[in-house]
């Protein structure tokens, strides 16, 4: 169950990952759980939020662009990305953004 | 049914709205649909993506911070925001971010 990420004062960075899944699991659910666990262990990780209906949206938060780059190049994550391209996603878009301000209740 | 937004080349802006709903509808679904329709008519609107499980994530995309400010101050949207604070959301966070780059398939 995803919660609202407890991020620090801006500025920080967000990676917005929007995707449509292919049919069937093919190891996806297990890998998705593992990627959340693995991301959480990376330097500069600040939090993650996820929801899926027909469209899936996962937003991960990071201290810096360098932290995002390191995570993208993580060997186990690269294998997950490869499988994502090949079989799990029919389409996706990754957007890297700098969070300038935030507020809420 | 939400699709991946067909945004232009960065830079542009994203408003990431993460929320937990209260129990019951209380006019929420109708207002949510109306807000998507109304946002789409605003100057500088680029697209919107949404998904909800226990957590809801809606990301709207905009040409500029001025477009986001104008949308936030739209009278009908302000009434929706007021009801959001009062009754529809038990918690939420709004993050305004500048999209620096994007890629996908």
PDB file of C-alpha atoms in Angstrom:
ATOM      1  CA  UNK A   1       0.000   0.000   0.000  1.00  0.00           C
ATOM      2  CA  UNK A   2       1.509   3.252  -1.176  1.00  0.00           C
ATOM      3  CA  UNK A   3       1.537   6.305   1.091  1.00  0.00           C
ATOM      4  CA  UNK A   4       2.208   9.968   0.357  1.00  0.00           C
ATOM      5  CA  UNK A   5       6.000  10.344   0.426  1.00  0.00           C
ATOM      6  CA  UNK A   6       7.383  12.292   3.366  1.00  0.00           C
ATOM      7  CA  UNK A   7       9.718  14.479   1.321  1.00  0.00           C
ATOM      8  CA  UNK A   8      11.873  17.332   2.704  1.00  0.00           C
ATOM      9  CA  UNK A   9      11.634  21.016   1.803  1.00  0.00           C
ATOM     10  CA  UNK A  10      12.104  21.622  -1.946  1.00  0.00           C
ATOM     11  CA  UNK A  11      14.095  21.746  -4.098  1.00  0.00           C
ATOM     12  CA  UNK A  12      14.425  18.025  -4.798  1.00  0.00           C
ATOM     13  CA  UNK A  13      13.779  15.866  -7.858  1.00  0.00           C
ATOM     14  CA  UNK A  14      10.906  13.665  -9.039  1.00  0.00           C
ATOM     15  CA  UNK A  15      10.943  10.864 -11.604  1.00  0.00           C
ATOM     16  CA  UNK A  16       7.417  10.472 -12.967  1.00  0.00           C
ATOM     17  CA  UNK A  17       6.987   7.065 -14.602  1.00  0.00           C
ATOM     18  CA  UNK A  18       3.683   6.622 -16.486  1.00  0.00           C
ATOM     19  CA  UNK A  19       3.001   3.281 -18.125  1.00  0.00           C
ATOM     20  CA  UNK A  20       0.601   0.841 -19.689  1.00  0.00           C
ATOM     21  CA  UNK A  21       1.207  -2.814 -18.904  1.00  0.00           C
ATOM     22  CA  UNK A  22       1.047  -5.704 -21.336  1.00  0.00           C
ATOM     23  CA  UNK A  23      -1.218  -8.681 -20.524  1.00  0.00           C
ATOM     24  CA  UNK A  24      -0.091 -11.243 -17.934  1.00  0.00           C
ATOM     25  CA  UNK A  25       2.323 -10.985 -15.021  1.00  0.00           C
ATOM     26  CA  UNK A  26       5.499 -12.657 -16.371  1.00  0.00           C
ATOM     27  CA  UNK A  27       7.396 -11.876 -13.177  1.00  0.00           C
ATOM     28  CA  UNK A  28       6.337  -8.228 -13.158  1.00  0.00           C
ATOM     29  CA  UNK A  29       4.773  -7.977  -9.682  1.00  0.00           C
ATOM     30  CA  UNK A  30       7.749  -9.569  -8.007  1.00  0.00           C
ATOM     31  CA  UNK A  31      10.221  -7.372  -9.869  1.00  0.00           C
ATOM     32  CA  UNK A  32       8.165  -4.232  -9.150  1.00  0.00           C
ATOM     33  CA  UNK A  33       8.246  -4.990  -5.414  1.00  0.00           C
ATOM     34  CA  UNK A  34      11.973  -5.676  -5.587  1.00  0.00           C
ATOM     35  CA  UNK A  35      12.628  -2.392  -7.421  1.00  0.00           C
ATOM     36  CA  UNK A  36      10.809  -0.413  -4.705  1.00  0.00           C
ATOM     37  CA  UNK A  37      12.908  -2.180  -2.070  1.00  0.00           C
ATOM     38  CA  UNK A  38      16.127  -1.637  -4.014  1.00  0.00           C
ATOM     39  CA  UNK A  39      15.381   2.016  -4.832  1.00  0.00           C
ATOM     40  CA  UNK A  40      14.756   2.665  -1.121  1.00  0.00           C
ATOM     41  CA  UNK A  41      18.322   1.550  -0.352  1.00  0.00           C
ATOM     42  CA  UNK A  42      19.964   3.947  -2.834  1.00  0.00           C
ATOM     43  CA  UNK A  43      21.828   7.094  -1.763  1.00  0.00           C
ATOM     44  CA  UNK A  44      19.672  10.170  -2.222  1.00  0.00           C
ATOM     45  CA  UNK A  45      16.344   8.292  -2.281  1.00  0.00           C
ATOM     46  CA  UNK A  46      13.567  10.360  -0.648  1.00  0.00           C
ATOM     47  CA  UNK A  47      10.381   8.353  -1.210  1.00  0.00           C
ATOM     48  CA  UNK A  48       8.068   6.701  -3.731  1.00  0.00           C
ATOM     49  CA  UNK A  49       4.359   6.801  -4.556  1.00  0.00           C
ATOM     50  CA  UNK A  50       2.481   4.486  -6.908  1.00  0.00           C
ATOM     51  CA  UNK A  51      -1.033   3.823  -8.207  1.00  0.00           C
ATOM     52  CA  UNK A  52      -2.356   1.844 -11.152  1.00  0.00           C
ATOM     53  CA  UNK A  53      -5.717   1.627 -12.878  1.00  0.00           C
ATOM     54  CA  UNK A  54      -5.598   1.262 -16.667  1.00  0.00           C
ATOM     55  CA  UNK A  55      -2.689   3.703 -16.474  1.00  0.00           C
ATOM     56  CA  UNK A  56       0.066   3.228 -13.893  1.00  0.00           C
ATOM     57  CA  UNK A  57       1.860   6.186 -12.318  1.00  0.00           C
ATOM     58  CA  UNK A  58       4.911   5.792 -10.088  1.00  0.00           C
ATOM     59  CA  UNK A  59       6.676   8.871  -8.756  1.00  0.00           C
ATOM     60  CA  UNK A  60      10.025   8.466  -7.017  1.00  0.00           C
ATOM     61  CA  UNK A  61      11.719  11.375  -5.250  1.00  0.00           C
ATOM     62  CA  UNK A  62      15.454  12.024  -5.103  1.00  0.00           C
ATOM     63  CA  UNK A  63      17.905  14.491  -3.583  1.00  0.00           C
ATOM     64  CA  UNK A  64      19.775  15.185  -6.815  1.00  0.00           C
ATOM     65  CA  UNK A  65      20.120  14.403 -10.516  1.00  0.00           C
ATOM     66  CA  UNK A  66      23.249  12.436  -9.639  1.00  0.00           C
ATOM     67  CA  UNK A  67      21.210  10.147  -7.363  1.00  0.00           C
ATOM     68  CA  UNK A  68      18.743   9.566 -10.230  1.00  0.00           C
ATOM     69  CA  UNK A  69      21.579   8.828 -12.660  1.00  0.00           C
ATOM     70  CA  UNK A  70      23.137   6.322 -10.250  1.00  0.00           C
ATOM     71  CA  UNK A  71      19.801   4.593  -9.759  1.00  0.00           C
ATOM     72  CA  UNK A  72      19.212   4.395 -13.519  1.00  0.00           C
ATOM     73  CA  UNK A  73      22.624   2.726 -13.892  1.00  0.00           C
ATOM     74  CA  UNK A  74      22.183   0.231 -11.027  1.00  0.00           C
ATOM     75  CA  UNK A  75      22.861  -3.218 -12.494  1.00  0.00           C
ATOM     76  CA  UNK A  76      19.775  -4.958 -11.094  1.00  0.00           C
ATOM     77  CA  UNK A  77      17.606  -1.992 -12.089  1.00  0.00           C
ATOM     78  CA  UNK A  78      19.070  -2.078 -15.617  1.00  0.00           C
ATOM     79  CA  UNK A  79      17.946  -5.681 -15.963  1.00  0.00           C
ATOM     80  CA  UNK A  80      14.436  -4.635 -14.841  1.00  0.00           C
ATOM     81  CA  UNK A  81      14.475  -1.775 -17.373  1.00  0.00           C
ATOM     82  CA  UNK A  82      15.476  -4.213 -20.126  1.00  0.00           C
ATOM     83  CA  UNK A  83      12.540  -6.508 -19.283  1.00  0.00           C
ATOM     84  CA  UNK A  84      10.262  -3.478 -19.043  1.00  0.00           C
ATOM     85  CA  UNK A  85      11.125  -2.467 -22.615  1.00  0.00           C
ATOM     86  CA  UNK A  86      10.863  -6.004 -23.937  1.00  0.00           C
ATOM     87  CA  UNK A  87       7.803  -7.440 -22.245  1.00  0.00           C
ATOM     88  CA  UNK A  88       6.101  -5.633 -19.366  1.00  0.00           C
ATOM     89  CA  UNK A  89       5.118  -2.282 -20.858  1.00  0.00           C
ATOM     90  CA  UNK A  90       3.234  -1.611 -24.080  1.00  0.00           C
ATOM     91  CA  UNK A  91       4.084   2.067 -23.616  1.00  0.00           C
ATOM     92  CA  UNK A  92       5.693   4.261 -20.993  1.00  0.00           C
ATOM     93  CA  UNK A  93       7.084   7.731 -20.432  1.00  0.00           C
ATOM     94  CA  UNK A  94       9.711   8.795 -17.911  1.00  0.00           C
ATOM     95  CA  UNK A  95       9.870  12.453 -16.918  1.00  0.00           C
ATOM     96  CA  UNK A  96      12.618  13.868 -14.726  1.00  0.00           C
ATOM     97  CA  UNK A  97      11.523  17.025 -12.938  1.00  0.00           C
ATOM     98  CA  UNK A  98      12.810  19.450 -10.329  1.00  0.00           C
ATOM     99  CA  UNK A  99      10.247  20.033  -7.557  1.00  0.00           C
ATOM    100  CA  UNK A 100      10.183  23.766  -6.895  1.00  0.00           C
ATOM    101  CA  UNK A 101       7.517  23.939  -4.191  1.00  0.00           C
ATOM    102  CA  UNK A 102       4.993  21.795  -2.373  1.00  0.00           C
ATOM    103  CA  UNK A 103       2.132  22.106   0.096  1.00  0.00           C
ATOM    104  CA  UNK A 104      -0.654  19.957   1.507  1.00  0.00           C
ATOM    105  CA  UNK A 105      -2.564  18.702   4.506  1.00  0.00           C
TER     106      UNK A 105
ATOM    107  CA  UNK B   1      -9.660   6.038 -18.834  1.00  0.00           C
ATOM    108  CA  UNK B   2      -6.433   7.955 -18.453  1.00  0.00           C
ATOM    109  CA  UNK B   3      -3.755   7.848 -21.154  1.00  0.00           C
ATOM    110  CA  UNK B   4      -0.109   8.869 -21.128  1.00  0.00           C
ATOM    111  CA  UNK B   5      -0.107  12.616 -21.814  1.00  0.00           C
ATOM    112  CA  UNK B   6       1.247  13.641 -25.198  1.00  0.00           C
ATOM    113  CA  UNK B   7       3.477  16.430 -23.909  1.00  0.00           C
ATOM    114  CA  UNK B   8       5.884  18.517 -26.035  1.00  0.00           C
ATOM    115  CA  UNK B   9       9.673  18.685 -25.710  1.00  0.00           C
ATOM    116  CA  UNK B  10      10.767  19.798 -22.229  1.00  0.00           C
ATOM    117  CA  UNK B  11      11.018  22.104 -20.438  1.00  0.00           C
ATOM    118  CA  UNK B  12       7.440  22.290 -19.217  1.00  0.00           C
ATOM    119  CA  UNK B  13       5.827  21.990 -15.782  1.00  0.00           C
ATOM    120  CA  UNK B  14       4.108  19.211 -13.842  1.00  0.00           C
ATOM    121  CA  UNK B  15       1.719  19.459 -10.898  1.00  0.00           C
ATOM    122  CA  UNK B  16       1.875  16.183  -8.979  1.00  0.00           C
ATOM    123  CA  UNK B  17      -1.202  15.779  -6.780  1.00  0.00           C
ATOM    124  CA  UNK B  18      -1.043  12.807  -4.377  1.00  0.00           C
ATOM    125  CA  UNK B  19      -4.029  12.156  -2.132  1.00  0.00           C
ATOM    126  CA  UNK B  20      -5.965   9.882   0.146  1.00  0.00           C
ATOM    127  CA  UNK B  21      -9.750  10.105  -0.115  1.00  0.00           C
ATOM    128  CA  UNK B  22     -12.206  10.146   2.740  1.00  0.00           C
ATOM    129  CA  UNK B  23     -15.039   7.561   2.772  1.00  0.00           C
ATOM    130  CA  UNK B  24     -18.056   8.066   0.484  1.00  0.00           C
ATOM    131  CA  UNK B  25     -18.453   9.992  -2.755  1.00  0.00           C
ATOM    132  CA  UNK B  26     -20.194  13.227  -1.638  1.00  0.00           C
ATOM    133  CA  UNK B  27     -20.081  14.630  -5.151  1.00  0.00           C
ATOM    134  CA  UNK B  28     -16.406  13.844  -5.603  1.00  0.00           C
ATOM    135  CA  UNK B  29     -16.513  11.761  -8.818  1.00  0.00           C
ATOM    136  CA  UNK B  30     -18.634  14.307 -10.649  1.00  0.00           C
ATOM    137  CA  UNK B  31     -16.417  17.206  -9.540  1.00  0.00           C
ATOM    138  CA  UNK B  32     -13.244  15.283 -10.448  1.00  0.00           C
ATOM    139  CA  UNK B  33     -14.541  14.708 -13.986  1.00  0.00           C
ATOM    140  CA  UNK B  34     -15.557  18.348 -14.263  1.00  0.00           C
ATOM    141  CA  UNK B  35     -12.108  19.522 -13.090  1.00  0.00           C
ATOM    142  CA  UNK B  36     -10.378  17.431 -15.796  1.00  0.00           C
ATOM    143  CA  UNK B  37     -12.715  18.938 -18.395  1.00  0.00           C
ATOM    144  CA  UNK B  38     -12.187  22.473 -17.055  1.00  0.00           C
ATOM    145  CA  UNK B  39      -8.397  22.112 -16.742  1.00  0.00           C
ATOM    146  CA  UNK B  40      -8.251  20.946 -20.375  1.00  0.00           C
ATOM    147  CA  UNK B  41      -9.809  24.244 -21.472  1.00  0.00           C
ATOM    148  CA  UNK B  42      -7.241  26.430 -19.687  1.00  0.00           C
ATOM    149  CA  UNK B  43      -4.481  28.328 -21.512  1.00  0.00           C
ATOM    150  CA  UNK B  44      -1.171  26.494 -21.242  1.00  0.00           C
ATOM    151  CA  UNK B  45      -2.688  23.096 -20.380  1.00  0.00           C
ATOM    152  CA  UNK B  46      -0.645  20.240 -21.902  1.00  0.00           C
ATOM    153  CA  UNK B  47      -2.238  17.059 -20.548  1.00  0.00           C
ATOM    154  CA  UNK B  48      -3.285  15.076 -17.482  1.00  0.00           C
ATOM    155  CA  UNK B  49      -2.710  11.560 -16.146  1.00  0.00           C
ATOM    156  CA  UNK B  50      -4.466   9.929 -13.198  1.00  0.00           C
ATOM    157  CA  UNK B  51      -4.600   6.641 -11.296  1.00  0.00           C
ATOM    158  CA  UNK B  52      -5.994   5.675  -7.911  1.00  0.00           C
ATOM    159  CA  UNK B  53      -5.629   2.620  -5.677  1.00  0.00           C
ATOM    160  CA  UNK B  54      -5.422   3.318  -1.953  1.00  0.00           C
ATOM    161  CA  UNK B  55      -3.320   6.333  -2.965  1.00  0.00           C
ATOM    162  CA  UNK B  56      -4.434   8.578  -5.818  1.00  0.00           C
ATOM    163  CA  UNK B  57      -1.932  10.312  -8.097  1.00  0.00           C
ATOM    164  CA  UNK B  58      -2.934  12.930 -10.668  1.00  0.00           C
ATOM    165  CA  UNK B  59      -0.258  14.660 -12.721  1.00  0.00           C
ATOM    166  CA  UNK B  60      -1.226  17.643 -14.854  1.00  0.00           C
ATOM    167  CA  UNK B  61       1.207  19.234 -17.285  1.00  0.00           C
ATOM    168  CA  UNK B  62       1.473  22.938 -18.092  1.00  0.00           C
ATOM    169  CA  UNK B  63       3.446  25.277 -20.336  1.00  0.00           C
ATOM    170  CA  UNK B  64       4.435  27.689 -17.574  1.00  0.00           C
ATOM    171  CA  UNK B  65       4.184  28.569 -13.891  1.00  0.00           C
ATOM    172  CA  UNK B  66       1.820  31.374 -14.891  1.00  0.00           C
ATOM    173  CA  UNK B  67      -0.569  28.830 -16.442  1.00  0.00           C
ATOM    174  CA  UNK B  68      -0.484  26.815 -13.181  1.00  0.00           C
ATOM    175  CA  UNK B  69      -1.127  29.963 -11.124  1.00  0.00           C
ATOM    176  CA  UNK B  70      -4.091  30.932 -13.296  1.00  0.00           C
ATOM    177  CA  UNK B  71      -5.553  27.439 -12.990  1.00  0.00           C
ATOM    178  CA  UNK B  72      -5.128  27.456  -9.210  1.00  0.00           C
ATOM    179  CA  UNK B  73      -7.048  30.751  -9.081  1.00  0.00           C
ATOM    180  CA  UNK B  74      -9.875  29.701 -11.418  1.00  0.00           C
ATOM    181  CA  UNK B  75     -13.120  30.352  -9.531  1.00  0.00           C
ATOM    182  CA  UNK B  76     -14.762  26.969 -10.161  1.00  0.00           C
ATOM    183  CA  UNK B  77     -11.487  25.212  -9.344  1.00  0.00           C
ATOM    184  CA  UNK B  78     -11.183  27.203  -6.105  1.00  0.00           C
ATOM    185  CA  UNK B  79     -14.565  25.901  -5.005  1.00  0.00           C
ATOM    186  CA  UNK B  80     -13.367  22.343  -5.751  1.00  0.00           C
ATOM    187  CA  UNK B  81     -10.186  22.991  -3.761  1.00  0.00           C
ATOM    188  CA  UNK B  82     -12.265  24.251  -0.825  1.00  0.00           C
ATOM    189  CA  UNK B  83     -14.382  21.069  -0.830  1.00  0.00           C
ATOM    190  CA  UNK B  84     -11.217  18.985  -1.219  1.00  0.00           C
ATOM    191  CA  UNK B  85      -9.768  20.493   1.961  1.00  0.00           C
ATOM    192  CA  UNK B  86     -13.042  20.206   3.853  1.00  0.00           C
ATOM    193  CA  UNK B  87     -14.418  16.827   2.910  1.00  0.00           C
ATOM    194  CA  UNK B  88     -12.900  14.797   0.064  1.00  0.00           C
ATOM    195  CA  UNK B  89      -9.287  14.314   1.130  1.00  0.00           C
ATOM    196  CA  UNK B  90      -7.974  13.013   4.431  1.00  0.00           C
ATOM    197  CA  UNK B  91      -4.494  14.029   3.271  1.00  0.00           C
ATOM    198  CA  UNK B  92      -2.881  15.336   0.111  1.00  0.00           C
ATOM    199  CA  UNK B  93       0.305  16.870  -1.214  1.00  0.00           C
ATOM    200  CA  UNK B  94       0.743  19.116  -4.226  1.00  0.00           C
ATOM    201  CA  UNK B  95       4.178  19.364  -5.822  1.00  0.00           C
ATOM    202  CA  UNK B  96       4.988  21.826  -8.580  1.00  0.00           C
ATOM    203  CA  UNK B  97       7.940  20.675 -10.675  1.00  0.00           C
ATOM    204  CA  UNK B  98       9.820  21.696 -13.806  1.00  0.00           C
ATOM    205  CA  UNK B  99      10.219  18.761 -16.219  1.00  0.00           C
ATOM    206  CA  UNK B 100      13.806  18.843 -17.463  1.00  0.00           C
ATOM    207  CA  UNK B 101      13.813  15.805 -19.735  1.00  0.00           C
ATOM    208  CA  UNK B 102      11.667  12.872 -20.782  1.00  0.00           C
ATOM    209  CA  UNK B 103      11.868   9.680 -22.819  1.00  0.00           C
ATOM    210  CA  UNK B 104       9.829   6.538 -23.431  1.00  0.00           C
ATOM    211  CA  UNK B 105       8.291   4.107 -25.882  1.00  0.00           C
TER     212      UNK B 105
END
